[in-house]
Amino acid sequence: AVLGEAMNRMAGSLAEQSELRRKLTGNISHELRTPLTTIQSYLEAFRDGILQPKRENIEAVLEEAARLGKLVNDLQGLTIDSYEREALKLKQLPLTELVTQEAERIRPLLQQKEITLQIEKPVADFSALADETLVERVISNLLINAYKYTPQKGKVLITFSQGNEEVCVAVADTGIGIDAEHLPYIFERFYRVDPSRTRATGGSGIGLAIVKELMEAMGGRVDVDSKPQHGSCFRLYFKRSK
């Protein structure tokens, strides 16, 4: 009976992974096909004399080419991510200071949408075992994600806390939130909660997957709480320095 139950769980897990791989392949194909089809249509129209290569038409082609370029860069980011995991150097870092510095670097981007960035720092700097470059990438990805999905004049709040074994950095926003049915999958590569909405914001579904993988590479973890129209809160857990 125990073996049967274990086999059923394994079969369910394999089926779920197979479905995620199918969606991943479909999403990548769709992201590639849409701009390629548009570019091809414009070029054929130019060739056949249906459209003139005017400025607005050329800009439309360039916009689609830029979309392709961004996807290629995101795919390349997965390779860079793998390299950085192999080359990481864990050491005791002043986590509060490091996170604050990276957040301040992203602040001008948030200000473009009049999003308020608030950082509640503890009295004493929290230290944790981490890799400086990876911490910067993780914070950057979360803040850029908040920028994409937080409406004009929204708010992003960064807080710090620590327990006996972990230091927690929480990044909360007043964005559009995520439905409960999607929460188990948002850290999967190329998983898109809403394909049309993600395309409008320029996302490819890689950022949160990289956050999860980089945190695990440092021996930490990440989780999220979110409700539609009530924002999201991502919590990063780092191992405390001993």
GROMACS .gro file of C-alpha atoms in nm:
model
  242
    1ALA     CA    1   0.000   0.000   0.000
    2VAL     CA    2   0.285   0.239   0.089
    3LEU     CA    3   0.469   0.151  -0.231
    4GLY     CA    4   0.152   0.202  -0.433
    5GLU     CA    5   0.092   0.543  -0.279
    6ALA     CA    6   0.453   0.643  -0.348
    7MET     CA    7   0.423   0.530  -0.710
    8ASN     CA    8   0.103   0.728  -0.752
    9ARG     CA    9   0.270   1.041  -0.615
   10MET     CA   10   0.568   0.990  -0.846
   11ALA     CA   11   0.341   0.938  -1.146
   12GLY     CA   12   0.151   1.255  -1.058
   13SER     CA   13   0.475   1.449  -1.026
   14LEU     CA   14   0.602   1.321  -1.360
   15ALA     CA   15   0.275   1.413  -1.528
   16GLU     CA   16   0.293   1.762  -1.378
   17GLN     CA   17   0.653   1.811  -1.493
   18SER     CA   18   0.562   1.686  -1.839
   19GLU     CA   19   0.279   1.940  -1.858
   20LEU     CA   20   0.512   2.221  -1.742
   21ARG     CA   21   0.767   2.123  -2.010
   22ARG     CA   22   0.491   2.123  -2.270
   23LYS     CA   23   0.381   2.470  -2.163
   24LEU     CA   24   0.742   2.592  -2.156
   25THR     CA   25   0.801   2.475  -2.513
   26GLY     CA   26   0.472   2.627  -2.625
   27ASN     CA   27   0.547   2.958  -2.456
   28ILE     CA   28   0.896   2.987  -2.610
   29SER     CA   29   0.761   2.894  -2.953
   30HIS     CA   30   0.484   3.150  -2.922
   31GLU     CA   31   0.722   3.425  -2.809
   32LEU     CA   32   0.948   3.354  -3.106
   33ARG     CA   33   0.673   3.303  -3.363
   34THR     CA   34   0.480   3.625  -3.297
   35PRO     CA   35   0.758   3.879  -3.369
   36LEU     CA   36   0.901   3.665  -3.650
   37THR     CA   37   0.561   3.651  -3.822
   38THR     CA   38   0.518   4.027  -3.786
   39ILE     CA   39   0.866   4.101  -3.924
   40GLN     CA   40   0.811   3.863  -4.215
   41SER     CA   41   0.474   4.022  -4.295
   42TYR     CA   42   0.619   4.373  -4.306
   43LEU     CA   43   0.915   4.267  -4.521
   44GLU     CA   44   0.687   4.088  -4.767
   45ALA     CA   45   0.465   4.396  -4.781
   46PHE     CA   46   0.769   4.613  -4.853
   47ARG     CA   47   0.884   4.373  -5.126
   48ASP     CA   48   0.542   4.357  -5.292
   49GLY     CA   49   0.486   4.731  -5.275
   50ILE     CA   50   0.182   4.699  -5.048
   51LEU     CA   51   0.351   4.910  -4.779
   52GLN     CA   52   0.610   5.181  -4.814
   53PRO     CA   53   0.917   5.165  -4.589
   54LYS     CA   54   0.809   5.474  -4.402
   55ARG     CA   55   0.939   5.564  -4.058
   56GLU     CA   56   0.638   5.428  -3.866
   57ASN     CA   57   0.652   5.095  -4.054
   58ILE     CA   58   1.025   5.056  -3.997
   59GLU     CA   59   0.977   5.137  -3.627
   60ALA     CA   60   0.717   4.859  -3.604
   61VAL     CA   61   0.971   4.613  -3.747
   62LEU     CA   62   1.240   4.739  -3.509
   63GLU     CA   63   1.005   4.696  -3.213
   64GLU     CA   64   0.948   4.332  -3.301
   65ALA     CA   65   1.320   4.280  -3.355
   66ALA     CA   66   1.383   4.430  -3.011
   67ARG     CA   67   1.134   4.182  -2.862
   68LEU     CA   68   1.326   3.897  -3.021
   69GLY     CA   69   1.651   4.039  -2.890
   70LYS     CA   70   1.514   4.059  -2.536
   71LEU     CA   71   1.404   3.696  -2.544
   72VAL     CA   72   1.747   3.589  -2.668
   73ASN     CA   73   1.908   3.788  -2.386
   74ASP     CA   74   1.677   3.621  -2.134
   75LEU     CA   75   1.770   3.279  -2.269
   76GLN     CA   76   2.136   3.374  -2.247
   77GLY     CA   77   2.071   3.479  -1.888
   78LEU     CA   78   1.991   3.119  -1.802
   79THR     CA   79   2.341   3.017  -1.912
   80ILE     CA   80   2.499   3.304  -1.720
   81ASP     CA   81   2.289   3.202  -1.420
   82SER     CA   82   2.428   2.847  -1.437
   83TYR     CA   83   2.783   2.978  -1.461
   84GLU     CA   84   2.737   3.209  -1.163
   85ARG     CA   85   2.602   2.925  -0.951
   86GLU     CA   86   2.917   2.726  -1.024
   87ALA     CA   87   3.147   3.021  -0.949
   88LEU     CA   88   2.970   3.152  -0.639
   89LYS     CA   89   3.167   3.236  -0.328
   90LEU     CA   90   2.974   3.227  -0.005
   91LYS     CA   91   3.102   3.454   0.269
   92GLN     CA   92   2.970   3.666   0.552
   93LEU     CA   93   2.812   3.978   0.405
   94PRO     CA   94   2.644   4.286   0.554
   95LEU     CA   95   2.311   4.189   0.403
   96THR     CA   96   2.113   4.499   0.501
   97GLU     CA   97   2.374   4.730   0.346
   98LEU     CA   98   2.404   4.522   0.029
   99VAL     CA   99   2.028   4.500  -0.027
  100THR     CA  100   1.986   4.872   0.040
  101GLN     CA  101   2.256   4.964  -0.210
  102GLU     CA  102   2.099   4.754  -0.484
  103ALA     CA  103   1.751   4.889  -0.406
  104GLU     CA  104   1.878   5.246  -0.431
  105ARG     CA  105   2.027   5.160  -0.770
  106ILE     CA  106   1.682   5.049  -0.891
  107ARG     CA  107   1.497   5.344  -0.731
  108PRO     CA  108   1.516   5.568  -1.045
  109LEU     CA  109   1.336   5.298  -1.244
  110LEU     CA  110   1.054   5.285  -0.989
  111GLN     CA  111   1.031   5.664  -0.992
  112GLN     CA  112   0.943   5.651  -1.361
  113LYS     CA  113   0.601   5.520  -1.252
  114GLU     CA  114   0.597   5.730  -0.933
  115ILE     CA  115   0.629   5.413  -0.727
  116THR     CA  116   0.740   5.484  -0.371
  117LEU     CA  117   1.028   5.270  -0.246
  118GLN     CA  118   1.046   5.238   0.133
  119ILE     CA  119   1.329   5.054   0.309
  120GLU     CA  120   1.284   4.973   0.677
  121LYS     CA  121   1.634   4.891   0.800
  122PRO     CA  122   1.702   4.729   1.138
  123VAL     CA  123   1.903   4.916   1.400
  124ALA     CA  124   2.201   4.682   1.351
  125ASP     CA  125   2.305   4.547   1.012
  126PHE     CA  126   2.207   4.182   0.960
  127SER     CA  127   2.481   3.955   0.824
  128ALA     CA  128   2.432   3.636   0.625
  129LEU     CA  129   2.625   3.379   0.424
  130ALA     CA  130   2.577   3.478   0.063
  131ASP     CA  131   2.740   3.569  -0.267
  132GLU     CA  132   2.744   3.944  -0.333
  133THR     CA  133   2.681   3.922  -0.708
  134LEU     CA  134   2.395   3.675  -0.667
  135VAL     CA  135   2.230   3.884  -0.394
  136GLU     CA  136   2.238   4.186  -0.624
  137ARG     CA  137   2.077   3.986  -0.906
  138VAL     CA  138   1.806   3.850  -0.679
  139ILE     CA  139   1.710   4.193  -0.542
  140SER     CA  140   1.727   4.349  -0.887
  141ASN     CA  141   1.497   4.083  -1.035
  142LEU     CA  142   1.240   4.122  -0.759
  143LEU     CA  143   1.233   4.502  -0.784
  144ILE     CA  144   1.208   4.497  -1.163
  145ASN     CA  145   0.923   4.247  -1.127
  146ALA     CA  146   0.753   4.484  -0.882
  147TYR     CA  147   0.800   4.770  -1.127
  148LYS     CA  148   0.629   4.575  -1.406
  149TYR     CA  149   0.325   4.471  -1.206
  150THR     CA  150   0.271   4.764  -0.969
  151PRO     CA  151   0.040   5.039  -1.098
  152GLN     CA  152   0.132   5.405  -1.121
  153LYS     CA  153   0.191   5.568  -0.780
  154GLY     CA  154   0.211   5.231  -0.606
  155LYS     CA  155   0.445   5.132  -0.325
  156VAL     CA  156   0.727   4.885  -0.268
  157LEU     CA  157   0.839   4.804   0.086
  158ILE     CA  158   1.158   4.622   0.184
  159THR     CA  159   1.186   4.489   0.540
  160PHE     CA  160   1.437   4.277   0.730
  161SER     CA  161   1.399   4.020   1.008
  162GLN     CA  162   1.604   3.734   1.148
  163GLY     CA  163   1.562   3.414   1.341
  164ASN     CA  164   1.806   3.170   1.497
  165GLU     CA  165   1.926   3.028   1.165
  166GLU     CA  166   1.797   3.259   0.891
  167VAL     CA  167   1.784   3.623   0.785
  168CYS     CA  168   1.474   3.723   0.592
  169VAL     CA  169   1.447   4.003   0.336
  170ALA     CA  170   1.085   4.074   0.236
  171VAL     CA  171   0.995   4.269  -0.078
  172ALA     CA  172   0.627   4.365  -0.078
  173ASP     CA  173   0.439   4.563  -0.343
  174THR     CA  174   0.091   4.702  -0.402
  175GLY     CA  175   0.069   4.545  -0.744
  176ILE     CA  176  -0.196   4.344  -0.924
  177GLY     CA  177  -0.122   4.026  -0.727
  178ILE     CA  178  -0.139   3.662  -0.832
  179ASP     CA  179  -0.426   3.414  -0.824
  180ALA     CA  180  -0.383   3.122  -0.582
  181GLU     CA  181  -0.395   2.866  -0.865
  182HIS     CA  182  -0.078   3.014  -1.019
  183LEU     CA  183   0.131   3.051  -0.701
  184PRO     CA  184   0.279   2.696  -0.706
  185TYR     CA  185   0.420   2.755  -1.054
  186ILE     CA  186   0.545   3.115  -1.067
  187PHE     CA  187   0.905   3.008  -0.998
  188GLU     CA  188   0.903   2.771  -1.298
  189ARG     CA  189   1.100   2.890  -1.600
  190PHE     CA  190   0.882   3.062  -1.862
  191TYR     CA  191   0.563   3.010  -1.662
  192ARG     CA  192   0.332   3.301  -1.740
  193VAL     CA  193   0.031   3.382  -1.525
  194ASP     CA  194  -0.134   3.569  -1.811
  195PRO     CA  195   0.038   3.549  -2.152
  196SER     CA  196  -0.117   3.869  -2.287
  197ARG     CA  197  -0.044   4.065  -1.968
  198THR     CA  198   0.312   3.935  -1.952
  199ARG     CA  199   0.372   4.030  -2.314
  200ALA     CA  200   0.244   4.380  -2.248
  201THR     CA  201   0.493   4.427  -1.962
  202GLY     CA  202   0.782   4.278  -2.157
  203GLY     CA  203   0.831   3.976  -1.931
  204SER     CA  204   0.941   3.633  -2.047
  205GLY     CA  205   0.885   3.437  -1.726
  206ILE     CA  206   1.252   3.386  -1.637
  207GLY     CA  207   1.313   3.642  -1.361
  208LEU     CA  208   1.143   3.462  -1.072
  209ALA     CA  209   1.288   3.127  -1.177
  210ILE     CA  210   1.636   3.279  -1.156
  211VAL     CA  211   1.554   3.421  -0.811
  212LYS     CA  212   1.460   3.074  -0.686
  213GLU     CA  213   1.763   2.903  -0.837
  214LEU     CA  214   2.012   3.162  -0.712
  215MET     CA  215   1.867   3.151  -0.360
  216GLU     CA  216   1.895   2.772  -0.355
  217ALA     CA  217   2.253   2.797  -0.486
  218MET     CA  218   2.336   3.009  -0.179
  219GLY     CA  219   2.169   2.757   0.051
  220GLY     CA  220   1.864   2.977   0.099
  221ARG     CA  221   1.505   2.975  -0.021
  222VAL     CA  222   1.225   3.202  -0.140
  223ASP     CA  223   0.849   3.202  -0.094
  224VAL     CA  224   0.561   3.433  -0.178
  225ASP     CA  225   0.223   3.545  -0.049
  226SER     CA  226  -0.009   3.715  -0.293
  227LYS     CA  227  -0.372   3.803  -0.353
  228PRO     CA  228  -0.526   3.950  -0.668
  229GLN     CA  229  -0.546   4.332  -0.646
  230HIS     CA  230  -0.375   4.327  -0.305
  231GLY     CA  231  -0.012   4.294  -0.412
  232SER     CA  232   0.259   4.036  -0.351
  233CYS     CA  233   0.522   3.978  -0.085
  234PHE     CA  234   0.836   3.783  -0.176
  235ARG     CA  235   1.048   3.663   0.116
  236LEU     CA  236   1.413   3.571   0.074
  237TYR     CA  237   1.566   3.352   0.343
  238PHE     CA  238   1.946   3.354   0.380
  239LYS     CA  239   2.151   3.140   0.617
  240ARG     CA  240   2.281   3.336   0.913
  241SER     CA  241   2.654   3.371   0.965
  242LYS     CA  242   2.786   3.164   1.254
   0.00000   0.00000   0.00000
